[in-house]
Short mmCIF file of C-alpha atoms and ligand atoms in Angstrom, two decimals:
data_model
loop_
_atom_site.label_atom_id
_atom_site.label_comp_id
_atom_site.label_asym_id
_atom_site.label_seq_id
_atom_site.Cartn_x
_atom_site.Cartn_y
_atom_site.Cartn_z
CA MET A 1371 0.00 0.00 0.00
CA ASN A 1372 1.32 3.48 -0.87
CA ARG A 1373 2.17 5.72 2.04
CA LYS A 1374 3.13 9.34 2.44
CA LEU A 1375 5.80 10.90 4.64
CA LEU A 1376 6.10 14.61 5.40
CA LEU A 1377 9.50 15.73 6.71
CA ILE A 1378 9.82 19.15 8.33
CA GLN A 1379 12.76 21.34 9.27
CA PRO A 1380 11.10 23.92 11.56
CA SER A 1381 12.25 27.52 11.76
CA PRO A 1382 13.01 28.86 15.25
CA TYR A 1383 10.78 31.57 16.69
CA GLY A 1384 12.06 35.13 16.25
CA PRO A 1385 11.67 38.05 18.69
CA ASN A 1386 8.16 38.75 17.35
CA GLY A 1387 7.07 35.29 18.50
CA ARG A 1388 6.67 34.01 14.94
CA PRO A 1389 8.93 31.53 13.11
CA VAL A 1390 11.78 33.35 11.36
CA LYS A 1391 11.05 33.59 7.63
CA LYS A 1392 13.53 34.25 4.85
CA GLY A 1393 13.34 34.83 1.12
CA ARG A 1394 16.04 32.22 0.66
CA LEU A 1395 17.58 29.53 2.87
CA HIS A 1396 21.23 29.79 1.92
CA PHE A 1397 22.45 26.71 3.77
CA VAL A 1398 20.36 23.57 4.01
CA GLY A 1399 20.95 20.59 6.27
CA LEU A 1400 21.39 17.03 5.10
CA ALA A 1401 19.07 15.21 7.53
CA LEU A 1402 15.85 15.46 5.52
CA PRO A 1403 17.16 14.51 2.05
CA LEU A 1404 19.00 11.66 3.74
CA LEU A 1405 15.93 10.42 5.60
CA ALA A 1406 14.08 10.59 2.28
CA ALA A 1407 16.77 8.40 0.68
CA LEU A 1408 16.47 5.91 3.55
CA THR A 1409 12.72 5.64 2.99
CA PRO A 1410 11.41 2.71 0.88
CA ASP A 1411 10.01 3.59 -2.56
CA PHE A 1412 6.38 2.87 -1.73
CA TRP A 1413 6.46 5.89 0.57
CA SER A 1414 6.20 9.22 -1.25
CA VAL A 1415 8.19 11.92 0.53
CA GLU A 1416 7.61 15.65 0.84
CA ILE A 1417 10.09 18.01 2.51
CA CYS A 1418 9.11 21.30 4.14
CA LEU A 1419 11.76 23.87 5.09
CA GLU A 1420 9.74 26.18 7.28
CA THR A 1421 12.15 29.11 6.98
CA ILE A 1422 11.06 29.46 3.34
CA GLU A 1423 7.78 27.50 3.23
CA ASP A 1424 4.55 27.21 5.17
CA VAL A 1425 3.95 24.01 7.08
CA PRO A 1426 1.12 22.09 5.32
CA PHE A 1427 -0.93 21.34 8.43
CA ASP A 1428 -3.74 19.92 6.27
CA THR A 1429 -1.46 17.24 4.75
CA ASP A 1430 -2.75 13.76 3.95
CA ALA A 1431 0.60 12.28 5.07
CA ASP A 1432 0.52 9.03 7.08
CA LEU A 1433 3.57 10.07 9.05
CA VAL A 1434 5.16 13.39 9.94
CA GLY A 1435 8.87 13.46 10.78
CA ILE A 1436 10.18 16.61 12.43
CA SER A 1437 13.79 17.56 12.95
CA THR A 1438 14.99 19.44 16.02
CA MET A 1439 17.94 21.80 16.18
CA GLY A 1440 18.97 24.13 18.98
CA HIS A 1441 16.24 26.45 20.24
CA GLY A 1442 14.26 25.56 17.11
CA ILE A 1443 13.02 22.65 19.24
CA ILE A 1444 10.32 24.87 20.74
CA ARG A 1445 8.84 25.34 17.28
CA SER A 1446 9.32 21.60 16.59
CA PHE A 1447 7.24 20.80 19.68
CA ASP A 1448 4.51 23.26 18.70
CA ILE A 1449 4.29 21.88 15.16
CA SER A 1450 4.23 18.35 16.51
CA ASP A 1451 1.46 19.18 18.99
CA ALA A 1452 -0.58 20.78 16.19
CA PHE A 1453 -0.27 17.69 13.96
CA ARG A 1454 -1.16 15.36 16.80
CA ALA A 1455 -4.23 17.44 17.56
CA ARG A 1456 -5.20 16.70 13.93
CA GLY A 1457 -4.74 12.97 14.53
CA LYS A 1458 -1.40 12.61 12.76
CA THR A 1459 1.42 10.33 13.85
CA VAL A 1460 4.61 12.25 14.54
CA VAL A 1461 8.24 11.15 14.96
CA LEU A 1462 10.85 13.57 16.30
CA GLY A 1463 14.58 13.23 15.64
CA GLY A 1464 17.76 15.27 15.41
CA TYR A 1465 20.17 16.74 17.93
CA MET A 1466 17.82 18.32 20.43
CA ALA A 1467 15.29 15.48 20.62
CA SER A 1468 18.26 13.15 21.11
CA LEU A 1469 19.65 15.24 23.96
CA MET A 1470 16.31 15.68 25.73
CA PRO A 1471 14.23 12.62 24.71
CA ASP A 1472 12.07 12.63 27.84
CA GLU A 1473 10.80 16.13 27.12
CA ALA A 1474 10.47 15.34 23.39
CA ARG A 1475 8.34 12.26 24.09
CA LYS A 1476 5.65 14.45 25.63
CA HIS A 1477 5.08 16.05 22.21
CA CYS A 1478 5.12 13.15 19.76
CA ASP A 1479 4.42 9.49 19.16
CA ALA A 1480 8.06 8.42 18.87
CA VAL A 1481 11.53 9.84 19.34
CA LEU A 1482 14.53 8.58 17.41
CA ILE A 1483 17.68 9.20 19.42
CA GLY A 1484 20.89 9.60 17.44
CA ASP A 1485 21.50 8.57 13.85
CA ALA A 1486 18.64 7.37 11.69
CA GLU A 1487 20.53 5.15 9.23
CA ASP A 1488 20.16 1.85 11.11
CA LEU A 1489 16.67 2.42 12.48
CA TRP A 1490 14.56 4.39 10.07
CA HIS A 1491 13.39 1.27 8.24
CA THR A 1492 12.22 -0.23 11.53
CA VAL A 1493 10.35 2.95 12.45
CA LEU A 1494 8.53 2.95 9.11
CA ALA A 1495 7.77 -0.78 9.30
CA ASP A 1496 6.36 -0.24 12.81
CA VAL A 1497 4.18 2.60 11.51
CA GLU A 1498 2.94 0.33 8.70
CA GLN A 1499 2.05 -2.38 11.22
CA GLY A 1500 0.58 -0.01 13.79
CA SER A 1501 3.21 -0.94 16.38
CA LEU A 1502 5.23 2.27 16.66
CA GLN A 1503 7.41 2.34 19.80
CA PRO A 1504 7.89 5.52 21.85
CA LEU A 1505 11.69 5.41 21.70
CA TYR A 1506 14.27 4.22 19.17
CA GLU A 1507 17.95 4.55 19.87
CA SER A 1508 20.85 3.81 17.61
CA LYS A 1509 24.62 3.80 17.91
CA LEU A 1510 26.01 3.83 14.41
CA LYS A 1511 29.17 1.78 13.81
CA LYS A 1512 29.68 2.60 10.15
CA LEU A 1513 28.68 5.60 8.11
CA ARG A 1514 27.59 4.31 4.68
CA PRO A 1515 24.41 6.28 3.89
CA PRO A 1516 22.68 6.21 0.48
CA VAL A 1517 22.86 9.20 -1.90
CA PRO A 1518 20.73 11.93 -0.30
CA ARG A 1519 17.63 12.86 -2.31
CA TYR A 1520 18.90 16.38 -3.07
CA GLU A 1521 16.35 16.66 -5.86
CA LEU A 1522 13.67 17.17 -3.19
CA LEU A 1523 15.44 20.42 -2.27
CA THR A 1524 16.66 21.87 -5.51
CA ALA A 1525 13.34 23.32 -6.70
CA LYS A 1526 13.06 25.25 -3.42
CA ARG A 1527 14.47 28.73 -2.72
CA ILE A 1528 17.79 27.51 -1.40
CA GLY A 1529 21.31 28.88 -1.87
CA ALA A 1530 24.13 27.84 -4.17
CA TRP A 1531 25.60 25.26 -1.77
CA LEU A 1532 24.41 21.70 -1.21
CA PRO A 1533 25.61 19.69 1.82
CA VAL A 1534 27.86 16.63 1.50
CA GLN A 1535 28.94 14.77 4.59
CA ALA A 1536 32.49 13.49 5.15
CA GLY A 1537 32.43 12.68 8.86
CA ARG A 1538 30.02 12.54 11.79
CA GLY A 1539 30.75 13.03 15.48
CA CYS A 1540 33.99 14.50 16.80
CA PRO A 1541 37.14 13.21 18.50
CA HIS A 1542 37.26 16.20 20.90
CA SER A 1543 35.40 16.42 24.19
CA CYS A 1544 34.34 20.04 24.73
CA SER A 1545 31.73 19.89 27.52
CA PHE A 1546 29.45 22.61 26.08
CA CYS A 1547 29.24 21.04 22.62
CA SER A 1548 26.19 19.01 21.60
CA VAL A 1549 28.28 16.96 19.18
CA HIS A 1550 30.51 15.69 22.00
CA CYS A 1551 27.54 15.10 24.32
CA LEU A 1552 25.76 13.00 21.70
CA TYR A 1553 28.68 11.15 20.17
CA ARG A 1554 31.00 10.93 23.21
CA GLY A 1555 34.23 10.94 21.23
CA THR A 1556 32.95 8.70 18.43
CA TYR A 1557 33.97 10.06 15.05
CA LEU A 1558 32.91 8.21 11.90
CA GLN A 1559 34.48 9.06 8.59
CA ARG A 1560 33.02 8.02 5.26
CA PRO A 1561 35.26 6.39 2.67
CA VAL A 1562 36.55 8.98 0.21
CA GLU A 1563 34.80 7.25 -2.70
CA ASP A 1564 31.41 7.52 -0.93
CA VAL A 1565 31.92 11.24 -0.33
CA MET A 1566 32.88 11.69 -3.97
CA ARG A 1567 29.76 9.83 -5.07
CA ASP A 1568 27.69 12.55 -3.38
CA VAL A 1569 29.90 15.38 -4.63
CA ARG A 1570 29.38 14.09 -8.19
CA ARG A 1571 25.64 13.92 -7.61
CA VAL A 1572 25.68 17.55 -6.48
CA ARG A 1573 27.56 18.48 -9.65
CA GLU A 1574 25.19 16.44 -11.80
CA LEU A 1575 22.33 18.53 -10.40
CA GLY A 1576 24.05 21.66 -11.71
CA TYR A 1577 25.58 22.85 -8.44
CA ARG A 1578 29.21 23.96 -8.44
CA ARG A 1579 29.48 24.50 -4.69
CA PHE A 1580 29.12 22.29 -1.67
CA LEU A 1581 29.33 22.50 2.08
CA LEU A 1582 31.51 19.67 3.34
CA LEU A 1583 29.88 18.62 6.60
CA ASP A 1584 32.33 17.41 9.18
CA ASP A 1585 32.95 18.87 12.60
CA ASN A 1586 36.69 18.54 12.14
CA ILE A 1587 37.66 17.84 8.58
CA HIS A 1588 41.32 17.97 9.67
CA ALA A 1589 40.97 15.01 12.07
CA SER A 1590 42.92 12.87 9.60
CA PRO A 1591 45.30 14.88 7.36
CA ALA A 1592 45.91 11.87 5.07
CA TYR A 1593 42.18 11.44 4.52
CA LEU A 1594 41.75 15.13 3.80
CA ARG A 1595 44.63 15.10 1.31
CA ALA A 1596 43.10 12.11 -0.50
CA LEU A 1597 39.72 13.81 -0.61
CA CYS A 1598 41.20 17.05 -1.99
CA ARG A 1599 42.99 15.14 -4.73
CA GLU A 1600 39.66 13.67 -5.86
CA ILE A 1601 37.76 16.96 -5.65
CA GLU A 1602 40.33 19.06 -7.51
CA PRO A 1603 39.63 17.85 -11.08
CA LEU A 1604 35.89 18.65 -10.69
CA GLY A 1605 36.58 22.39 -10.58
CA MET A 1606 34.11 22.99 -7.75
CA GLN A 1607 34.14 25.28 -4.71
CA TRP A 1608 33.64 24.07 -1.17
CA MET A 1609 33.66 25.19 2.46
CA SER A 1610 34.05 23.29 5.70
CA GLN A 1611 35.09 23.60 9.31
CA CYS A 1612 37.97 22.30 11.41
CA ALA A 1613 40.42 23.07 14.18
CA ILE A 1614 42.59 26.11 13.50
CA THR A 1615 45.68 23.96 13.99
CA ILE A 1616 45.35 22.95 10.32
CA ALA A 1617 47.30 26.16 9.68
CA ARG A 1618 50.47 24.44 10.88
CA ASP A 1619 50.46 22.34 7.71
CA PRO A 1620 51.08 24.70 4.75
CA VAL A 1621 51.36 21.83 2.27
CA LEU A 1622 47.90 20.57 3.20
CA LEU A 1623 46.51 24.11 3.04
CA ALA A 1624 47.86 24.46 -0.50
CA CYS A 1625 46.19 21.15 -1.37
CA LEU A 1626 42.85 22.41 0.01
CA ALA A 1627 43.06 25.68 -1.87
CA ALA A 1628 43.90 23.88 -5.13
CA SER A 1629 40.86 21.64 -4.71
CA GLY A 1630 38.53 24.66 -4.48
CA CYS A 1631 38.24 25.17 -0.72
CA THR A 1632 37.29 28.84 -0.47
CA THR A 1633 36.45 29.22 3.23
CA LEU A 1634 37.13 27.37 6.46
CA SER A 1635 35.18 28.04 9.60
CA PHE A 1636 36.92 27.75 12.96
CA GLY A 1637 35.34 27.37 16.39
CA LEU A 1638 37.89 29.63 18.12
CA GLU A 1639 35.41 30.05 21.00
CA SER A 1640 37.49 32.56 22.95
CA ILE A 1641 40.71 34.54 23.05
CA SER A 1642 40.88 33.97 26.82
CA ALA A 1643 43.02 30.99 27.80
CA GLU A 1644 41.06 30.78 31.05
CA SER A 1645 37.76 30.52 29.17
CA LEU A 1646 39.15 27.87 26.85
CA GLN A 1647 40.23 25.87 29.88
CA THR A 1648 36.77 26.05 31.43
CA LEU A 1649 35.31 24.89 28.10
CA ASP A 1650 37.62 21.83 28.06
CA LYS A 1651 39.26 23.26 24.99
CA ASP A 1652 42.67 24.07 26.39
CA TRP A 1653 44.40 22.27 23.52
CA ALA A 1654 43.88 25.54 21.64
CA ASP A 1655 46.28 28.44 22.25
CA PRO A 1656 44.70 31.86 21.55
CA GLY A 1657 48.16 33.47 21.44
CA GLU A 1658 48.72 31.56 18.21
CA TYR A 1659 45.44 32.59 16.54
CA PRO A 1660 46.68 35.67 14.59
CA ALA A 1661 49.63 33.76 13.08
CA LEU A 1662 47.48 30.74 12.24
CA ILE A 1663 44.83 32.94 10.62
CA ALA A 1664 47.54 34.68 8.57
CA ALA A 1665 48.88 31.31 7.35
CA ILE A 1666 45.42 30.17 6.22
CA ARG A 1667 44.85 33.40 4.33
CA LYS A 1668 48.28 33.18 2.76
CA ALA A 1669 47.14 29.90 1.24
CA GLY A 1670 44.19 31.75 -0.33
CA ILE A 1671 41.49 30.41 2.00
CA ALA A 1672 39.10 32.80 3.73
CA VAL A 1673 38.69 32.49 7.50
CA SER A 1674 35.31 32.46 9.19
CA THR A 1675 35.14 32.36 13.00
CA GLU A 1676 32.70 31.10 15.63
CA MET A 1677 33.16 32.37 19.19
CA VAL A 1678 31.20 32.09 22.43
CA ILE A 1679 30.45 34.90 24.85
CA GLY A 1680 29.78 34.30 28.53
CA ALA A 1681 32.42 31.72 29.41
CA ASP A 1682 33.92 31.77 32.87
CA GLY A 1683 37.02 33.73 31.87
CA ASP A 1684 34.94 36.50 30.29
CA THR A 1685 34.76 40.03 31.62
CA PRO A 1686 33.48 43.19 29.88
CA ASP A 1687 37.13 43.93 29.06
CA SER A 1688 37.78 40.51 27.52
CA ILE A 1689 34.67 40.88 25.35
CA CYS A 1690 35.92 44.27 24.22
CA ALA A 1691 39.30 42.65 23.47
CA THR A 1692 37.43 40.04 21.41
CA ALA A 1693 36.05 42.81 19.21
CA ASP A 1694 39.57 44.30 18.89
CA PHE A 1695 40.89 40.87 17.89
CA ILE A 1696 38.23 40.37 15.20
CA GLU A 1697 38.90 43.81 13.77
CA ALA A 1698 42.69 43.50 13.96
CA CYS A 1699 42.50 40.16 12.11
CA GLN A 1700 39.85 41.61 9.73
CA ILE A 1701 37.69 38.49 9.98
CA VAL A 1702 35.18 38.84 7.16
CA LEU A 1703 32.18 37.07 8.65
CA PRO A 1704 32.55 36.53 12.41
CA ARG A 1705 29.78 34.83 14.37
CA PHE A 1706 29.23 34.91 18.12
CA TYR A 1707 27.03 32.73 20.29
CA ILE A 1708 25.96 33.29 23.86
CA LEU A 1709 27.37 30.30 25.70
CA THR A 1710 24.20 28.33 26.42
CA PRO A 1711 24.00 25.27 28.64
CA ILE A 1712 21.86 23.21 26.28
CA PRO A 1713 19.73 20.67 28.19
CA GLY A 1714 21.28 17.23 27.79
CA THR A 1715 24.85 18.51 27.68
CA ASP A 1716 27.45 18.04 30.42
CA PHE A 1717 27.65 21.80 30.72
CA PHE A 1718 23.93 22.03 31.52
CA ARG A 1719 24.33 19.54 34.36
CA GLN A 1720 27.38 21.38 35.70
CA MET A 1721 25.53 24.71 35.72
CA LYS A 1722 22.39 23.20 37.25
CA ASP A 1723 24.38 21.47 40.02
CA ALA A 1724 26.22 24.71 40.75
CA GLY A 1725 22.93 26.64 40.98
CA ARG A 1726 24.08 28.95 38.19
CA LEU A 1727 21.11 28.58 35.83
CA CYS A 1728 18.91 31.65 35.97
CA ASP A 1729 16.20 30.25 33.73
CA GLU A 1730 15.20 26.64 33.09
CA ASN A 1731 12.29 27.45 30.82
CA ILE A 1732 13.35 26.12 27.42
CA HIS A 1733 11.70 29.15 25.77
CA ALA A 1734 14.54 31.27 27.12
CA TYR A 1735 17.17 29.10 25.43
CA ASP A 1736 16.83 30.94 22.15
CA GLY A 1737 20.37 32.25 21.80
CA THR A 1738 19.35 35.88 22.30
CA ARG A 1739 20.02 35.99 26.06
CA ALA A 1740 22.25 34.33 28.63
CA VAL A 1741 20.50 31.75 30.80
CA HIS A 1742 23.33 31.12 33.25
CA HIS A 1743 25.63 33.33 35.29
CA ALA A 1744 29.26 33.37 34.16
CA ARG A 1745 31.86 33.45 36.92
CA ARG A 1746 32.59 37.15 36.56
CA MET A 1747 29.48 38.46 34.80
CA ASP A 1748 25.85 37.84 35.59
CA ALA A 1749 23.47 36.69 32.85
CA GLY A 1750 22.14 40.20 32.19
CA GLU A 1751 25.65 41.62 31.77
CA VAL A 1752 26.57 38.84 29.34
CA THR A 1753 23.45 39.49 27.26
CA THR A 1754 24.17 43.23 27.08
CA ALA A 1755 27.84 42.67 26.22
CA TYR A 1756 26.88 40.14 23.52
CA TRP A 1757 24.63 42.52 21.63
CA GLU A 1758 27.07 45.42 22.10
CA LEU A 1759 29.77 43.25 20.58
CA TYR A 1760 27.57 42.37 17.60
CA ASP A 1761 26.54 46.03 17.19
CA ARG A 1762 30.18 47.09 17.09
CA ILE A 1763 31.37 44.34 14.74
CA TYR A 1764 28.46 44.83 12.35
CA SER A 1765 28.60 48.65 12.42
CA LEU A 1766 29.10 50.10 8.94
CA ARG A 1767 32.58 51.24 9.97
CA SER A 1768 33.64 47.75 11.01
CA ILE A 1769 32.04 46.10 7.97
CA LEU A 1770 33.96 48.49 5.74
CA HIS A 1771 37.22 47.77 7.57
CA ARG A 1772 36.75 43.98 7.42
CA THR A 1773 35.56 43.77 3.80
CA LEU A 1774 36.21 46.65 1.39
CA LEU A 1775 39.41 47.74 3.14
CA ASN A 1776 40.63 44.17 3.59
CA ARG A 1777 43.46 43.33 1.19
CA HIS A 1778 42.92 39.60 1.68
CA VAL A 1779 39.43 39.92 0.26
CA TRP A 1780 40.74 41.84 -2.72
CA ARG A 1781 42.84 38.83 -3.65
CA LYS A 1782 39.56 37.28 -4.76
CA PRO A 1783 37.39 40.20 -5.87
CA SER A 1784 34.62 37.80 -6.92
CA GLN A 1785 34.07 37.04 -3.22
CA LEU A 1786 33.87 40.69 -2.23
CA ALA A 1787 30.24 41.22 -3.20
CA LEU A 1788 29.31 38.01 -1.40
CA TYR A 1789 31.02 39.03 1.84
CA LEU A 1790 29.63 42.52 1.71
CA ALA A 1791 26.11 41.23 1.13
CA ALA A 1792 26.45 38.65 3.92
CA ASN A 1793 27.69 41.34 6.34
CA LEU A 1794 24.77 43.64 5.54
CA TYR A 1795 22.39 40.69 5.87
CA TYR A 1796 23.83 39.87 9.31
CA ARG A 1797 23.61 43.54 10.29
CA HIS A 1798 19.93 43.56 9.32
CA HIS A 1799 19.25 40.61 11.65
CA ILE A 1800 21.36 41.96 14.50
CA ARG A 1801 19.36 45.18 14.46
CA GLN A 1802 16.23 43.05 14.94
CA ARG A 1803 18.05 41.14 17.73
CA ILE A 1804 17.98 37.86 15.80
CA PRO A 1805 21.31 36.02 16.16
CA PRO A 1806 22.43 35.95 12.54
CA ASN A 1807 23.10 32.24 12.24
CA ILE A 1808 19.96 30.74 10.90
CA PHE A 1809 20.20 31.19 7.18
C1 B12 B 329 24.11 22.64 8.24
C2 B12 B 329 23.79 23.09 9.66
C3 B12 B 329 22.92 24.15 9.81
C4 B12 B 329 22.28 24.85 8.62
C5 B12 B 329 21.05 24.10 8.10
C6 B12 B 329 20.15 23.67 9.19
C7 B12 B 329 18.91 23.03 8.74
N1 B12 B 329 17.87 23.78 8.75
O1 B12 B 329 18.85 21.89 8.39
C8 B12 B 329 21.96 26.23 9.24
C9 B12 B 329 23.15 27.15 8.99
C10 B12 B 329 20.69 26.89 8.74
C11 B12 B 329 21.90 25.88 10.73
C12 B12 B 329 21.21 26.61 11.65
C13 B12 B 329 21.20 26.33 13.01
N2 B12 B 329 21.95 25.42 13.65
CO1 B12 B 329 23.00 24.08 12.72
N3 B12 B 329 24.16 22.83 12.02
C14 B12 B 329 24.38 22.46 10.79
C15 B12 B 329 25.45 21.36 10.78
C16 B12 B 329 26.80 22.00 10.43
C17 B12 B 329 25.18 20.19 9.86
C18 B12 B 329 23.77 19.58 10.01
C19 B12 B 329 23.65 18.39 9.10
O2 B12 B 329 23.08 18.46 8.02
N4 B12 B 329 24.25 17.27 9.52
C20 B12 B 329 24.24 16.03 8.76
C21 B12 B 329 22.95 15.23 9.10
C22 B12 B 329 22.87 13.96 8.28
O3 B12 B 329 23.06 14.88 10.46
P1 B12 B 329 21.92 15.27 11.51
O4 B12 B 329 21.35 16.60 11.18
O5 B12 B 329 22.42 15.05 12.87
O6 B12 B 329 20.78 14.19 11.16
C23 B12 B 329 20.88 12.81 11.53
C24 B12 B 329 20.23 12.53 12.89
O7 B12 B 329 20.33 13.61 13.80
C25 B12 B 329 18.84 12.16 12.57
N5 B12 B 329 17.80 13.18 12.38
C26 B12 B 329 17.89 14.50 12.16
N6 B12 B 329 16.68 15.03 12.00
C27 B12 B 329 15.78 14.05 12.11
C28 B12 B 329 14.38 14.03 12.02
C29 B12 B 329 13.70 12.82 12.18
C30 B12 B 329 12.22 12.80 12.09
C31 B12 B 329 14.43 11.63 12.44
C32 B12 B 329 13.71 10.37 12.62
C33 B12 B 329 15.81 11.64 12.52
C34 B12 B 329 16.48 12.84 12.35
O8 B12 B 329 18.96 11.49 11.33
C35 B12 B 329 20.02 12.06 10.55
C36 B12 B 329 20.74 10.89 9.88
O9 B12 B 329 21.28 10.03 10.84
C37 B12 B 329 25.40 20.88 12.27
C38 B12 B 329 26.69 20.27 12.81
C39 B12 B 329 26.56 18.76 12.86
N7 B12 B 329 27.54 18.19 13.47
O10 B12 B 329 25.64 18.13 12.42
C40 B12 B 329 24.95 22.13 13.01
C41 B12 B 329 24.10 21.95 14.26
C42 B12 B 329 23.10 20.85 14.01
N8 B12 B 329 23.40 23.23 14.36
C43 B12 B 329 23.21 23.62 15.56
C44 B12 B 329 22.55 24.82 15.93
C45 B12 B 329 22.57 25.17 17.41
C46 B12 B 329 21.92 25.63 14.99
C47 B12 B 329 21.15 26.90 15.27
C48 B12 B 329 20.23 26.86 16.47
C49 B12 B 329 22.18 28.03 15.37
C50 B12 B 329 21.64 29.34 15.87
N9 B12 B 329 22.05 29.72 17.07
O11 B12 B 329 20.90 29.97 15.20
C51 B12 B 329 20.35 27.10 13.97
C52 B12 B 329 18.94 26.47 14.06
C53 B12 B 329 18.27 26.39 12.72
C54 B12 B 329 16.92 25.72 12.75
N10 B12 B 329 16.28 25.68 11.60
O12 B12 B 329 16.41 25.28 13.76
C55 B12 B 329 23.77 22.63 16.55
C56 B12 B 329 22.66 21.81 17.19
C57 B12 B 329 22.87 21.61 18.66
C58 B12 B 329 21.64 21.10 19.31
N11 B12 B 329 21.78 20.75 20.56
O13 B12 B 329 20.59 21.03 18.75
C59 B12 B 329 24.79 21.81 15.66
C60 B12 B 329 24.99 20.37 16.10
C61 B12 B 329 26.13 22.56 15.69
C62 B12 B 329 26.85 22.45 17.03
N12 B12 B 329 28.04 21.88 17.06
O14 B12 B 329 26.39 22.88 18.04
N13 B12 B 329 22.59 24.75 10.99
#
């Protein structure tokens, strides 16, 4: 019998209490096209990306699958509740449902904890037989997924980059990070030929750019070199993320640049050694950052940074110094996150045990405000300092300094318009007090 599956990537609520909407979703995740590929053919599959589409609450789907990511989980719960009120069967999956399955269970018929590859067939078979279980949990040993059904995304208003996964999980153990708290040091890498199969599929669909998903693409330099060698002849562009220590290997950096790597994103987190220590990330040395950034740029790769505000080493002065650092290094597209003890992480438990949480209502965990007291700044001070930092870094003066007056950007003038547009787009969101990370 034919069945229908509706898969939804909800959009988090914005400050006006409505889901954030965009004209275009520039970066799409891989979970939904992958779940679609894992679904047997007698199920038809529809994908809804709520940031650019309305949720079809009147669907005739037999099953609704909803992904959960960060504070977007509040919207996931609301959508799930609305479907269940209409008599639909709903399964929740993704990072947040996996980290807080007990809460998630209250809002759906079943929660899938962790990776879907080994279990999705079972979930669907149980739906078909009317024996859906409340909880499914998997621990993946090998990462050999099918080709994602990208074609379910390409007619939508998405950007120029499609996602291709190289690795899942992470070898590091930073207590605040959801990846560590879910994967606990497990890091699965796909064989190079499997990754290339997906890269070729992306190219076949007419895309010349891809986002290489891997929380530390530099975990194995030999693997990365082999991958770059295969990508290079395709003449594509790609971006990824890894530890900044990749900069110590100029030969590898040259190999990346030759293969079309245009930008690498680095979770620098903080320029305070004390903060890095409290985040279990003391293998990084902030004193080295400027030289490492310079080496990456010298290779012709743009540097994008991710940093957290509100760690225990932070003070108003250190946050001001963070802004000075970003401007001195002329980082083209810096992103900041309020350090948030996400329920289900080790960091959440530590803060709860220490009585340092100032709000346990999940609605407050939306990334716009601090929900715990840092050692030297209370939650309110962190929130104020966070937005002041963003206001300064995305002032027109700073944007000009980091883009138009940045000689590194002029080495690739074709990128200039892109960076300028992205900066103005971020500025637009910051002025509305929306953390500019959800596009
Ligand atoms: C690409 C990406 C984005 C893109 C696209 C997101 C999207 N709408 O799909 C953009 C840039 C928009 C984005 C935004 C955000 N992101 Co993001 N993102 C990623 C990234 C880099 C890759 C995600 C991906 O495609 N992975 C590959 C797929 C195959 O893996 P997966 O998503 O885990 O899916 C598997 C399982 O989880 C499961 N699964 C997933 N969904 C579902 C649904 C069902 C029904 C089932 C059964 C199973 C299932 O099955 C999949 C196959 O096994 C991850 C990092 C990472 N390590 O994954 C962060 C990550 C997921 N993002 C994160 C966060 C916090 C956010 C933001 C909240 C950031 C912010 N402050 O604004 C927003 C929220 C956006 C939203 N719509 O809710 C966190 C999530 C942490 C958490 N506890 O939830 C991560 C883990 C980064 C991190 N290290 O902290 N993100």
